[in-house]
Coordinates of C-alpha atoms and ligand atoms in Angstrom, one line a residue:
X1 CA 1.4 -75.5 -55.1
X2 CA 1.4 -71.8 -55.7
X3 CA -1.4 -69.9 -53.9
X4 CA -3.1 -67.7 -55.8
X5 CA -2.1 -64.4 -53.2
X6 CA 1.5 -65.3 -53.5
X7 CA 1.1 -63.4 -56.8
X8 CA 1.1 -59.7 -57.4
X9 CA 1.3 -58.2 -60.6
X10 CA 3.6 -55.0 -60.4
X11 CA 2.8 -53.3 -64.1
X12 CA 0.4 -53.3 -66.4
X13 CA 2.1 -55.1 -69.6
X14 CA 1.2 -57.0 -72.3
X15 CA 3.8 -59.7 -72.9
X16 CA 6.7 -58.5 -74.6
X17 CA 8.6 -60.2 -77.7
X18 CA 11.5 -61.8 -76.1
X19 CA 14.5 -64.2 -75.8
X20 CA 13.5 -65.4 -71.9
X21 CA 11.6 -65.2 -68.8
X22 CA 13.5 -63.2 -66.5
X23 CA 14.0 -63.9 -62.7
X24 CA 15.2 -61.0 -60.7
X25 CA 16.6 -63.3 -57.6
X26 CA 16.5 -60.6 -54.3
X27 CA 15.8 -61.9 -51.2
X28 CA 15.0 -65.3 -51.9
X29 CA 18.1 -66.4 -52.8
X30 CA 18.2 -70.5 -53.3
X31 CA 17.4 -73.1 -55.7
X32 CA 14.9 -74.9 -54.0
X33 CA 11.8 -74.1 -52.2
X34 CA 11.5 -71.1 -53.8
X35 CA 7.8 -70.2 -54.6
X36 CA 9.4 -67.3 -57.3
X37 CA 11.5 -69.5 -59.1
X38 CA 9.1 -72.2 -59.4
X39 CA 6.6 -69.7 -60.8
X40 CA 9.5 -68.5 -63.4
X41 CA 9.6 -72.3 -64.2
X42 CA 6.5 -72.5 -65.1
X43 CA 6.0 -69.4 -67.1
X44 CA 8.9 -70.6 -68.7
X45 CA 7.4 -73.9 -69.7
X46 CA 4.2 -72.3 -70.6
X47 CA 5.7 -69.7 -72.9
X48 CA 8.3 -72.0 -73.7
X49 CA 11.1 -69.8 -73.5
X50 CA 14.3 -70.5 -71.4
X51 CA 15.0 -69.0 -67.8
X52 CA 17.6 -66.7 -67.2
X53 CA 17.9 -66.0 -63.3
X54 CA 19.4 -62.4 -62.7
X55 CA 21.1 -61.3 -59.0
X56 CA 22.2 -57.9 -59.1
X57 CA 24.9 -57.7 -56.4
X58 CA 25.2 -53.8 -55.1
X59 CA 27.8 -52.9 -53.0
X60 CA 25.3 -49.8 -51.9
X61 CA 23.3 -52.0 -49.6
X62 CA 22.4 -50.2 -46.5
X63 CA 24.8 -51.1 -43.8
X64 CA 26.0 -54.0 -45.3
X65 CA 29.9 -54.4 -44.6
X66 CA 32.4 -57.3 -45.9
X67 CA 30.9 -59.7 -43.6
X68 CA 27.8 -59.7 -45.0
X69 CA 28.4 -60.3 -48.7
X70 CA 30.9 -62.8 -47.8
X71 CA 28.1 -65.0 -46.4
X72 CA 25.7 -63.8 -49.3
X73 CA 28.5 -64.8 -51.6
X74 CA 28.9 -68.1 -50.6
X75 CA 25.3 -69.0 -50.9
X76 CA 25.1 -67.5 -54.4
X77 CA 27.8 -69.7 -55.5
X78 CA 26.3 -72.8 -54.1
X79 CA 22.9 -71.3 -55.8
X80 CA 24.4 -71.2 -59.0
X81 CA 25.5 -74.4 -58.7
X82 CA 22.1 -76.0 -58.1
X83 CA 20.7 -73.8 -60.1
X84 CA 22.6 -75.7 -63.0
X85 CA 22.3 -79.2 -61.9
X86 CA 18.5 -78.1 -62.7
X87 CA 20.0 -76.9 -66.5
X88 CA 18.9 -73.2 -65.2
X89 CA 21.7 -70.1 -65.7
X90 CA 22.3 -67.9 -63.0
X91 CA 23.8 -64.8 -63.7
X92 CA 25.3 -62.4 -61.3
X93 CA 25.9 -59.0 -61.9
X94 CA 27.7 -55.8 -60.3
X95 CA 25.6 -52.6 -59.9
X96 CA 22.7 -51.2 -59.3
X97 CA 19.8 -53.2 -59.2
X98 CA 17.3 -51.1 -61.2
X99 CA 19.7 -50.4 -63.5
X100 CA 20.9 -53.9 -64.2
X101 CA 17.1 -55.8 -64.1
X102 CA 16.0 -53.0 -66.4
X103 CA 18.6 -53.9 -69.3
X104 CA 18.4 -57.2 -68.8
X105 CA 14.3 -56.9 -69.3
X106 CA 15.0 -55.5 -72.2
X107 CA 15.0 -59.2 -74.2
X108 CA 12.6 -60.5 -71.1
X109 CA 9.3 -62.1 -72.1
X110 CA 8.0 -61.7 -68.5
X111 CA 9.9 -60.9 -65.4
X112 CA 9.5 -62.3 -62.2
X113 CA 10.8 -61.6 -58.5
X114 CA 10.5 -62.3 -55.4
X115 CA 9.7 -60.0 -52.1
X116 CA 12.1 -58.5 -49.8
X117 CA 9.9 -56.0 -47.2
X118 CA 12.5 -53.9 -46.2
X119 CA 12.1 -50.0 -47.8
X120 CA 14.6 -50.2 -50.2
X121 CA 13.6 -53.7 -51.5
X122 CA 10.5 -52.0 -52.2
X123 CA 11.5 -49.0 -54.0
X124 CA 14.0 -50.8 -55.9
X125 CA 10.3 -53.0 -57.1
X126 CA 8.8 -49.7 -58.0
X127 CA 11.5 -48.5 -59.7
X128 CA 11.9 -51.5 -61.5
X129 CA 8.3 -51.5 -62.4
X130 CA 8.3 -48.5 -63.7
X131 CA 11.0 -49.3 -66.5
X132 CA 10.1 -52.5 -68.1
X133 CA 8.3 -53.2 -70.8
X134 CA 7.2 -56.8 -70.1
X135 CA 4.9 -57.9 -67.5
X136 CA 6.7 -57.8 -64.0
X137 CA 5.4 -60.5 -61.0
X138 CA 6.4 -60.6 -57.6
X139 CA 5.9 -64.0 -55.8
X140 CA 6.2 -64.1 -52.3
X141 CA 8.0 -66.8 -50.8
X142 CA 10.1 -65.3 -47.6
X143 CA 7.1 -65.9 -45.1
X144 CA 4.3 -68.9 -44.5
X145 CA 1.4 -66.5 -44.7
X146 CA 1.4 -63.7 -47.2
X147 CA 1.6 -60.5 -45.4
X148 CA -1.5 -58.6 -46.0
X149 CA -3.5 -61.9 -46.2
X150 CA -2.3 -62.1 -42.1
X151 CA -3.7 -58.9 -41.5
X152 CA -4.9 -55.4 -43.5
X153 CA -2.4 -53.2 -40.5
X154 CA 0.3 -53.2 -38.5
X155 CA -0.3 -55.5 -35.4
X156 CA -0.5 -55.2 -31.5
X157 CA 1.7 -57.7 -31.0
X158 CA 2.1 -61.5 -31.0
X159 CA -1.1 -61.7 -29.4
X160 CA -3.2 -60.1 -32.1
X161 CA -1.4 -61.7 -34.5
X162 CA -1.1 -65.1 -33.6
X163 CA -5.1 -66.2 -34.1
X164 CA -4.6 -64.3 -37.6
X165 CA -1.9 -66.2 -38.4
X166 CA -3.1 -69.6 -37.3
X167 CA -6.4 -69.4 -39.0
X168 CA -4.4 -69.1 -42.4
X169 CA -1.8 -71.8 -41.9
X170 CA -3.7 -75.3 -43.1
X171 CA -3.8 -73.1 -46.5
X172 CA -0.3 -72.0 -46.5
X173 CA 1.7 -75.4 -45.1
X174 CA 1.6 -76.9 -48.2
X175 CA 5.0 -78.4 -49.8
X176 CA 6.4 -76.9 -53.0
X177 CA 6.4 -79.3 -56.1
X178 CA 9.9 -78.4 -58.4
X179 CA 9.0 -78.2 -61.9
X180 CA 10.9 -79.7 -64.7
X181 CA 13.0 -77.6 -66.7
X182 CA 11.6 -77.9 -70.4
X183 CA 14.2 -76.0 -72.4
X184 CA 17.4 -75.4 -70.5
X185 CA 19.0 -72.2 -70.5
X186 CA 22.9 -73.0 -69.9
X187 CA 23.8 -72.3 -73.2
X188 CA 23.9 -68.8 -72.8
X189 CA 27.1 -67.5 -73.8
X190 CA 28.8 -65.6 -70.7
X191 CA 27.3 -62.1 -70.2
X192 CA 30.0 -59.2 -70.3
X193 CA 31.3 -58.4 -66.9
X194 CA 29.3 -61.0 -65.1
X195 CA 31.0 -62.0 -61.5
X196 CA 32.5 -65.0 -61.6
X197 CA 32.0 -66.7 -58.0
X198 CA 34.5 -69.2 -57.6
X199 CA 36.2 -67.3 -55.3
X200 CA 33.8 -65.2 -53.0
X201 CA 36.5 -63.3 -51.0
X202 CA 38.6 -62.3 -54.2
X203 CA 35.3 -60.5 -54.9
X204 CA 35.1 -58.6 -52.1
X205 CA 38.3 -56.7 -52.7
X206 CA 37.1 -54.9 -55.4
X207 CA 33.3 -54.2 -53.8
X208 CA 33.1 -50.3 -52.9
X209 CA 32.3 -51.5 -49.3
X210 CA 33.5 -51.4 -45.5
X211 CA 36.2 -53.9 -44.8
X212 CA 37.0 -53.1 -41.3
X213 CA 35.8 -56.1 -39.7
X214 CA 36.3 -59.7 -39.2
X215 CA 35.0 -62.5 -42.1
X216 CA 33.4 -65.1 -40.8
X217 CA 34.0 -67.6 -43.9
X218 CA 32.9 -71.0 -45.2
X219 CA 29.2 -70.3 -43.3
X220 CA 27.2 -69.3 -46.1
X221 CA 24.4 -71.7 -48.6
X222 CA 21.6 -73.8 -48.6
X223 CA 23.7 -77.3 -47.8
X224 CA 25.2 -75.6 -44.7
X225 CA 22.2 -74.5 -43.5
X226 CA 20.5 -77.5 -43.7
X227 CA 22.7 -79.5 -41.6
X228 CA 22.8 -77.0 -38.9
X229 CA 18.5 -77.8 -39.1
X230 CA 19.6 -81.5 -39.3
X231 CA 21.9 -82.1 -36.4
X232 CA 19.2 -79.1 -34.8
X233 CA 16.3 -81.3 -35.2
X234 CA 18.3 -84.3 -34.0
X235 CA 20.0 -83.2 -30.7
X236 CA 18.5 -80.1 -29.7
X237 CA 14.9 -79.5 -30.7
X238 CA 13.2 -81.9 -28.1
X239 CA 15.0 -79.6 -25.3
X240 CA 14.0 -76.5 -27.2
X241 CA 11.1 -74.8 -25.1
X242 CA 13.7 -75.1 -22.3
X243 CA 17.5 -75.2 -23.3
X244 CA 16.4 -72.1 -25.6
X245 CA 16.2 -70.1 -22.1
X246 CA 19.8 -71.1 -21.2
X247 CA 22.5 -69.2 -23.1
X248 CA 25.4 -71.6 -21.4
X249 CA 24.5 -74.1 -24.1
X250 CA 24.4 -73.5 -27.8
X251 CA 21.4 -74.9 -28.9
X252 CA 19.6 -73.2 -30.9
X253 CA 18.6 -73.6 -34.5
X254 CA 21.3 -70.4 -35.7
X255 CA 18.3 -70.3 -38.8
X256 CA 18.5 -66.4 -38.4
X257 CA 21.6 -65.3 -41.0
X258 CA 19.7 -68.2 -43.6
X259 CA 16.4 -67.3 -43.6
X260 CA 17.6 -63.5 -43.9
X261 CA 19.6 -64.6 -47.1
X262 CA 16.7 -66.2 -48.3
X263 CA 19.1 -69.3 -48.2
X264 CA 16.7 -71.3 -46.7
X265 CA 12.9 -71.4 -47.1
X266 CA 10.6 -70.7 -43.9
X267 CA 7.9 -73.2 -45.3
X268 CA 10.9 -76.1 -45.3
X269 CA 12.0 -75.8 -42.1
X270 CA 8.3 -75.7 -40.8
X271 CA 7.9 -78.7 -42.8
X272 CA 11.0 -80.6 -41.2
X273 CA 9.8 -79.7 -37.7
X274 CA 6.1 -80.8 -38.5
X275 CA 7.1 -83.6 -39.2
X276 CA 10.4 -84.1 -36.2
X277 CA 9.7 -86.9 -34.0
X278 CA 9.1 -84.8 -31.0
X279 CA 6.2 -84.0 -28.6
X280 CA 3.7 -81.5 -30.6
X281 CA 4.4 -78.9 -27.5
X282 CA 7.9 -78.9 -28.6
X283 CA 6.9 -77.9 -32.4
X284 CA 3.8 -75.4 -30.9
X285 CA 7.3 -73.7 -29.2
X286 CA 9.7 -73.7 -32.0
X287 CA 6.8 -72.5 -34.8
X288 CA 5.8 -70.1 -32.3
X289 CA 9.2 -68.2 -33.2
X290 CA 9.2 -68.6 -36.4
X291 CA 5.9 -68.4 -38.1
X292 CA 4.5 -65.8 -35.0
X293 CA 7.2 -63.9 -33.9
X294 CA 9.2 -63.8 -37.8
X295 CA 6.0 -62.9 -39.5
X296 CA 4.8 -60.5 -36.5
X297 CA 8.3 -58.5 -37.6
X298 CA 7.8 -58.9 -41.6
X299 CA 3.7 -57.0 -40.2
X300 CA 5.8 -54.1 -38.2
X301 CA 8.5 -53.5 -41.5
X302 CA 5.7 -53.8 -43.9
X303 CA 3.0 -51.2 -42.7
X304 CA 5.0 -48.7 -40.3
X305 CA 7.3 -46.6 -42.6
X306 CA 9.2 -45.6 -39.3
X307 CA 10.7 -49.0 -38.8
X308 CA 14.1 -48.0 -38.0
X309 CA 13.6 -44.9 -35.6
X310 CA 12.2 -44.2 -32.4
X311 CA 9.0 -42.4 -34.0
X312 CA 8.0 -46.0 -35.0
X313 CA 7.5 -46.9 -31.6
X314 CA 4.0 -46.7 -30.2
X315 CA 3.1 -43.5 -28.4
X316 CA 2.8 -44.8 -25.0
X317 CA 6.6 -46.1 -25.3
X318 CA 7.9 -42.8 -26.8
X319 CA 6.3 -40.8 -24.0
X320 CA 7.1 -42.7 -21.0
X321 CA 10.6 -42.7 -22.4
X322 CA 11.0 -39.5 -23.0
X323 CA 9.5 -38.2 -19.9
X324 CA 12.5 -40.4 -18.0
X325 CA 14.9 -39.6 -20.6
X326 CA 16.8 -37.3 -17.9
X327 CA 16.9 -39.7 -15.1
X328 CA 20.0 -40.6 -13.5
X329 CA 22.1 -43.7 -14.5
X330 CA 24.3 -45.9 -12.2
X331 CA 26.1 -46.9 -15.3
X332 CA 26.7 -44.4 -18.1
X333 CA 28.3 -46.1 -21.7
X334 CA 28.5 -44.4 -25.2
X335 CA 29.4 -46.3 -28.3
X336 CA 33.0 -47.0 -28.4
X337 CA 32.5 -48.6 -24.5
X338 CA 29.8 -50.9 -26.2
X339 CA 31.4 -51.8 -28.9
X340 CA 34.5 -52.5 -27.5
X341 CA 32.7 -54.8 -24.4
X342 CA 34.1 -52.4 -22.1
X343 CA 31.2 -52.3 -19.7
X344 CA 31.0 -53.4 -15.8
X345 CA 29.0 -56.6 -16.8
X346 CA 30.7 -59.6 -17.5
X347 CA 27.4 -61.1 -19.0
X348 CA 26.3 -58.1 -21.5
X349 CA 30.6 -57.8 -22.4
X350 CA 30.5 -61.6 -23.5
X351 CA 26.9 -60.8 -25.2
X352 CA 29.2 -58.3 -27.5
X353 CA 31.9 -60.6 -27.9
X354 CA 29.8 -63.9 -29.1
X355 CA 28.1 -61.0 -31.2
X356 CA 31.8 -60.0 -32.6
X357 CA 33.3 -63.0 -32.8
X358 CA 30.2 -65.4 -34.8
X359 CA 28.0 -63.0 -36.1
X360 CA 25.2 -64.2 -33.2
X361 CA 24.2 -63.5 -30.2
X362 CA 22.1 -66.4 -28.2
X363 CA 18.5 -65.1 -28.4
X364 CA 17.8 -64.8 -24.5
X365 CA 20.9 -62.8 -23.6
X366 CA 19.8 -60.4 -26.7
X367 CA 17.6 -59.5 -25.3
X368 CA 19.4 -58.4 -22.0
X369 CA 21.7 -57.2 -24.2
X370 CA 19.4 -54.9 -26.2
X371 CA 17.9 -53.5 -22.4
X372 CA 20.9 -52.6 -21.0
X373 CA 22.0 -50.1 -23.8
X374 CA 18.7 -48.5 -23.1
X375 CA 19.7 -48.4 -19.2
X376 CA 23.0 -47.6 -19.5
X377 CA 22.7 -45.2 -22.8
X378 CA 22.7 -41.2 -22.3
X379 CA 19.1 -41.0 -23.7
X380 CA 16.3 -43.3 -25.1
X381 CA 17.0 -42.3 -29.0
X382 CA 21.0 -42.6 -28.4
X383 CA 20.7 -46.2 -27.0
X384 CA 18.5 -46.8 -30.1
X385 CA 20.9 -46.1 -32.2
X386 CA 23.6 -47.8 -30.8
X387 CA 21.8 -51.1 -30.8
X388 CA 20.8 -50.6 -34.3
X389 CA 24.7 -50.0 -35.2
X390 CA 26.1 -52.7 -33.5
X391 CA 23.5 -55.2 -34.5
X392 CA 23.1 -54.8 -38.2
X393 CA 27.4 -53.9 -38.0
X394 CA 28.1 -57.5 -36.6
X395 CA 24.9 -59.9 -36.8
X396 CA 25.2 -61.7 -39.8
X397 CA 21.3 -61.9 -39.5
X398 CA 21.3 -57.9 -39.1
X399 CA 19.3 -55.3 -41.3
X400 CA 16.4 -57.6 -41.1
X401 CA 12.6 -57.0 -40.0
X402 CA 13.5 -59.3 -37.2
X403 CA 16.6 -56.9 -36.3
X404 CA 14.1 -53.4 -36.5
X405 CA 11.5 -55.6 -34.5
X406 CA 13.6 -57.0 -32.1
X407 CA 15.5 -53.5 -31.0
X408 CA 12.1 -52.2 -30.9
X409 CA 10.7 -54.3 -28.6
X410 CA 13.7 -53.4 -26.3
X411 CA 11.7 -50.2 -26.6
X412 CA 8.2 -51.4 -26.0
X413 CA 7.0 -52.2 -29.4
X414 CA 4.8 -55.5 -29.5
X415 CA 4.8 -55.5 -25.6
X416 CA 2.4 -54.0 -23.1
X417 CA 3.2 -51.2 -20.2
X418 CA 4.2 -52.2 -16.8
X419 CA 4.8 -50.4 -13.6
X420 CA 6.5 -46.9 -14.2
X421 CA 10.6 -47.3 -13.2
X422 CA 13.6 -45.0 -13.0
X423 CA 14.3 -44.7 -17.0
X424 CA 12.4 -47.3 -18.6
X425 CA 9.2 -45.6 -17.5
X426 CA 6.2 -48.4 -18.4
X427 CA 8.5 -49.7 -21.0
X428 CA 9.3 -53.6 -19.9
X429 CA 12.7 -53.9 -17.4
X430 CA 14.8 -56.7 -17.8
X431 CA 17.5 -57.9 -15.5
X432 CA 19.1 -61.4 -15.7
X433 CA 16.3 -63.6 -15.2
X434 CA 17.3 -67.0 -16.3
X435 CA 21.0 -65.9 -16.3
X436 CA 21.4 -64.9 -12.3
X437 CA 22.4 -68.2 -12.0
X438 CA 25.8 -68.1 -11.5
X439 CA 26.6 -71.0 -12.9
X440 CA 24.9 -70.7 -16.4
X441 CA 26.6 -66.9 -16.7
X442 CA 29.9 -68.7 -16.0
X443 CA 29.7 -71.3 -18.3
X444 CA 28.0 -68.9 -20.9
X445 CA 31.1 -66.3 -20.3
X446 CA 33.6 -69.0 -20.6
X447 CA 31.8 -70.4 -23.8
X448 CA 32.3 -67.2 -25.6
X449 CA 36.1 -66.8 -24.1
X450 CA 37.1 -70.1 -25.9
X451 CA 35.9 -69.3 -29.2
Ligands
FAD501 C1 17.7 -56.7 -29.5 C2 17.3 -57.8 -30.4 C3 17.8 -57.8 -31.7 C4 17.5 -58.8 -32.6 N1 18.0 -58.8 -33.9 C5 17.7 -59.8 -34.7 C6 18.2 -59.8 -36.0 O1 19.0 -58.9 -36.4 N2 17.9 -60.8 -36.9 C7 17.0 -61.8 -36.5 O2 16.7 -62.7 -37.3 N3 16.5 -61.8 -35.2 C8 16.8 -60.8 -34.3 N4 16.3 -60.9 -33.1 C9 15.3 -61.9 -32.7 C10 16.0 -63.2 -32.2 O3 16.9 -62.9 -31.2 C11 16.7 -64.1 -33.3 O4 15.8 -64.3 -34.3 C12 17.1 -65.4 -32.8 O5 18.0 -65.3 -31.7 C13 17.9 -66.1 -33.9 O6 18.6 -67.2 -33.5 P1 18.1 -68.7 -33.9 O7 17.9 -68.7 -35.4 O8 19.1 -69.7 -33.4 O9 16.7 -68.8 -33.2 P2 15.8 -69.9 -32.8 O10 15.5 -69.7 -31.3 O11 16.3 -71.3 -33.2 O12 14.4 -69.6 -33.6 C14 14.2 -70.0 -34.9 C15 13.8 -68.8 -35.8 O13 12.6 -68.2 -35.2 C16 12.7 -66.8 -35.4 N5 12.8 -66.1 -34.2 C17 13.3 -66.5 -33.0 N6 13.1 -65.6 -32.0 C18 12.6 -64.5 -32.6 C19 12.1 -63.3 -32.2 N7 12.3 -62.9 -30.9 N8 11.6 -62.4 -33.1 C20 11.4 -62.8 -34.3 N9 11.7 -64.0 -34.8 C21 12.3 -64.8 -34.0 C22 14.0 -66.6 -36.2 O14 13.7 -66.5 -37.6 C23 14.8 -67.8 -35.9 O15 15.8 -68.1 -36.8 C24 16.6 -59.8 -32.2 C25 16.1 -59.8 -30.9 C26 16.4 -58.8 -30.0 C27 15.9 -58.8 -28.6

């Protein structure tokens, strides 16, 4: 089922004579519980017309290097693949976005998408909207509860938005049906200069794009990450509300670089853990993360233009802050130390060398690891942008409203004040906590040596 505020209409058009419903894929990038493509389906059906399914592949993306598209690659291809076995073509295309949705409108009966929150995502929408001809939909399908029917503003914090969010969710947990394909679209001749993705890496030598880092291959798709939910589910999800504290093991769900990739749907993996054969405390914890603390960071991207700079913290974090931004340091990093993991802490230097090395850091020492910068940075606004650098550089579930929400928080956003300290002013301190055991930072250190 398709809720009727999944759907926004984004022009004004009457339908337009045409050869088939368009689906502009963005951010919601697989073939199967997709709320966008199953409304192209069936707009497909009704106007019985075929479905083409468009990516436009950029090599402008904002901070997007060689390691991301890899990963992106990889799940395309398996995309396309599925995407067939259900007799729908997938075209890829290089370029720019607007560009290549508006030519390919051009013999579009109706175009759909579906919603991305970040700022360009949304110009490119407007943009796009403003150059068709046909009638352009966006479905939203990247978060449980549609973001202004959570809440009209930006939000507190988890706290404000949690009863919001709760009070919407018997609505929203609802399974997607697939629809059947009535007139298959694979006989569409092959589209000049459209990517062939058999081999993801060969494309990434001729992407306008930075190269300089390390590929993490064979990661990427829907089939990879549902296993890593499978064997999550299996072995680790009953120790969850504790082992999730305890950065020595590695159990977490790593659902981060898939559901940023749109490569697998937020509403499935609720549904698998619904329905896990574990204590309901144990789901309560893991959905807590997900639906409340995802959708809490889709909130802060979606209504506070300043996302990605230190004027979108809250006032009371930017003052205290700043009035401390002189106070001395014991320790004293810029950039190059950081990046390298050439500080005087063994625990934040493996933090940057798990990040480096897979792409992840384990979710409590990120959030040591996001502090320290602050404490160790010149200023408040230097260490901001140093964490934005090296996590949307190396995380291969950067440049996501989870990455702009969770370097803010470092800063005070979606937290309260506590007692005024040296540099942090009221802004939360965080030392190792869980971690000052010596035993867990040894055995989390020597994890990340080994890999
Ligand atoms: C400084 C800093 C930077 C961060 N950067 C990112 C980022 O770039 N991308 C990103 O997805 N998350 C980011 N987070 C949030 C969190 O660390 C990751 O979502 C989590 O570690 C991902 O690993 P996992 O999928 O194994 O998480 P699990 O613990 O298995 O959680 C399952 C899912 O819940 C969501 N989730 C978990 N923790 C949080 C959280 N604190 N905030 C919002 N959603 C959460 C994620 O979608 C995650 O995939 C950041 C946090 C901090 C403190």
């Amino acid at each position: 089922m398709i809720q009727r505020e999944r759907l926004k209409e984004l022009n004004n058009k009457p339908l337009q004579e045409g050869s088939y419903i368009l689906y502009w894929m963005q951010a919601a990038q697989r073939a199967e519980w997709n709320h966008a493509l199953e409304y192209a389906i069936q707009k497909a059906n009704e106007l019985q017309k075929p479905l083409l399914v468009l990516f436009s592949l950029t090599d402008r993306f904002p901070e997007a290097n060689a390691r991301h598209y890899l990963f992106l690659l990889e799940g395309l291809q398996e995309t396309q693949r599925k995407l067939a076995q259900r007799e729908i073509r997938m075209v890829v295309y290089l370029g720019d976005p607007v560009e290549n949705v508006a030519q390919f409108s051009q013999k579009a009966t109706f175009l759909v998408t579906d919603r991305g929150y970040l700022r360009i995502q949304r110009e490119w929408r407007e943009k796009v909207a403003q150059q068709v001809n046909c009638p352009f939909w966006q479905v939203e399908t990247e978060v449980i509860v549609p973001v202004e029917v959570v809440s009209p503003h930006e939000e507190y914090g988890a706290y404000t938005i949690r009863p919001k969010l709760k009070k919407q969710l018997n609505r929203y947990l609802i399974p997607l049906r697939e629809e059947t394909v009535r007139i298959p679209s694979l006989s569409f001749p092959a589209f000049p200069h459209e990517l062939d993705l058999s081999a993801p890496e060969k494309i990434l030598e001729y992407l306008g794009i930075d190269k300089n880092i390390a590929l993490l291959p064979h990661l990427g798709g829907t089939d990879r990450a549902k296993a890593k939910l499978k064997e999550f589910i299996a072995h680790h999800l009953s120790r969850y509300p504790t082992s999730r504290n305890d950065p020595s093991q590695d159990t977490l769900s790593a659902m981060s670089p898939y559901l940023h990739f749109g490569q697998i749907s937020p509403l499935f993996i609720t549904q698998e853990i619904i329905g896990a054969p574990v204590p309901e405390e144990v789901k309560e914890t893991y959905l807590e993360e997900l639906i409340v603390r995802r959708e809490l960071s889709m909130n802060f991207v979606f209504y506070n233009p300043h996302y990605d700079s230190f004027q979108g913290l809250p006032s009371w974090a930017q003052d205290t802050l700043r009035k401390h931004r002189r106070d001395s340091r014991k320790y004293h990093y810029h950039l190059e130390d950081f990046e390298n993991a050439r500080t005087h802490d063994v625990l934040w230097n493996a933090a940057q060398k798990e990040l480096v090395k897979t792409g992840k850091i384990h979710g409590y020492v990120r959030m040591y690891w996001g502090k320290k910068v602050l404490e160790w940075s010149n200023d408040p606004e230097e260490a901001f942008h140093t964490l934005l650098y090296l996590n949307n550089k190396y995380a291969l579930d950067g440049r996501d409203p989870n990455s702009f929400a969770g370097i803010a928080w470092c800063f005070g956003k979606h937290d309260r004040a506590f007692g005024e300290r040296p540099i942090f002013g009221k802004v939360r301190y965080m030392g190792k906590g869980n971690v000052r055991k010596k035993s867990i930072e040894r055995a989390y250190v020597e994890r990340i040596e080994r890999m």
